[in-house]
Amino acid sequence: MRNKALSVLGLLALMLVLAACAPNATQSSLDPAGPTAQAEKDLFVPVFWTAVAVFVIVEGGIVLIAVKYRRKKGRDRMPPQMHGNTRLEIGWTILPAVVLAVVMVPTVGLIWDLARAPAPDALHVTVKGYQWWWGYQYTDQDMVTSADKPLEVADVLVIPEDREVYLSLESDGGLIVNDDPYKTDYQVIHSFWAPRLFGKQDVVPGRTNHILFSADEPGVYTGQCAEFCGLEHARMKFRIEVLSAADWAAWVANEKLGGADSADALAAKGQELFMNPLSDGRGSCTACHAIGGTDAGAIAGPNLTHFAADTHSCFAGCNWETSDIEALKAWLRDPEAVKLGAKMPNYQLTDDEIDALVAYLYTLK
Ligand code: CUA
């Protein structure tokens, strides 16, 4: 009986250890890719080992005493009892306080350091948490379209390497405002976290939090919402694509352009469908989405101006690759069926309408 219980316990422990293994973990705080994440790791490691030392000393002491004074056969009498040891008690009160005070010095120092003002040449981006995807608005004066609107992208935040980025975090989508039919989403608390670049920061309705970070190397870094925010919290993912200086300049130049009219007949039909109300009062894509250079300018859903750009590698909370045409079709057919609770309505699109819309979306580079 006892052996069985022990082996079950051992098996559970083994499963727990194995569950921690991942051959290609892309979201490890222990593998920092920028100075903010590096500073956080440099604080975490010594605090971790301090905690390990405390754990071993305290737990070791408990186990040692439990074993040494356990009840043995033929020795049934109580060991000598004692009460109170002033020196010991003062010692184990002061020692933890000293340990905490020592740990506090670098911790508070880093908190202040990460809350510093951004460098003069920092890139400013407002991050907006919706249910359940992330939108990004570039707020620097030179980051505007030819129509003088700030550049906006969804799902994938694109930044240059080695440049400080100052994020302003907002829970957006707005409350339902009477005179603004486009503000129909819900404000809830999210948390923005890309472990290899920076630690978590809450995204709270009614206030603006900040993250200051930069990335050392070009590449794609994954992140996700880290605060329960409703049904699809676990699928509120995002990517941060870091570009070299040359790629960044090209990206910005392209983003400033609007979506062009397509020469392809199917795509033109899709554009027609997108820009106008659907038949039988089924609604319109333009009720929620914006496409630069067109009349579509709503902000309740992701900005689709460059939906098919290489950098926009995933959509709908980064749950699907943009290049996955079947996933895109399934999403248009019935968003709720693939992402329960999705705010995008099911417009009862026909297969022909879906084909045309997909053709149009893929012209939006
Ligand atoms: Cu947004 Cu969890």
PDB file of C-alpha atoms and ligand atoms in Angstrom, residues 130 132 134 188-191 225-230 232-234 236, ligand 1:
ATOM      1  CA  TYR A 130      -8.698  44.500 -27.268  1.00  0.00           C
ATOM      2  CA  TRP A 132      -8.659  39.385 -27.902  1.00  0.00           C
ATOM      3  CA  TRP A 134      -3.346  43.629 -29.787  1.00  0.00           C
ATOM      4  CA  VAL A 188     -10.817  44.747 -19.409  1.00  0.00           C
ATOM      5  CA  ILE A 189      -7.424  44.254 -17.772  1.00  0.00           C
ATOM      6  CA  HIS A 190      -4.762  42.615 -19.952  1.00  0.00           C
ATOM      7  CA  SER A 191      -1.026  42.203 -19.464  1.00  0.00           C
ATOM      8  CA  CYS A 225      -1.453  38.393 -22.782  1.00  0.00           C
ATOM      9  CA  ALA A 226      -0.565  37.444 -19.205  1.00  0.00           C
ATOM     10  CA  GLU A 227      -3.707  38.525 -17.358  1.00  0.00           C
ATOM     11  CA  PHE A 228      -6.978  36.627 -17.563  1.00  0.00           C
ATOM     12  CA  CYS A 229      -9.211  38.829 -19.725  1.00  0.00           C
ATOM     13  CA  GLY A 230     -12.098  36.611 -20.763  1.00  0.00           C
ATOM     14  CA  GLU A 232      -9.973  33.776 -25.321  1.00  0.00           C
ATOM     15  CA  HIS A 233      -7.290  35.081 -22.979  1.00  0.00           C
ATOM     16  CA  ALA A 234      -5.016  32.152 -23.799  1.00  0.00           C
ATOM     17  CA  MET A 236      -4.413  36.657 -27.174  1.00  0.00           C
TER      18      MET A 236
HETATM   19 CU1  CUA B   1      -5.904  39.865 -22.740  1.00  0.00          CU
HETATM   20 CU2  CUA B   1      -5.608  37.970 -21.325  1.00  0.00          CU
END
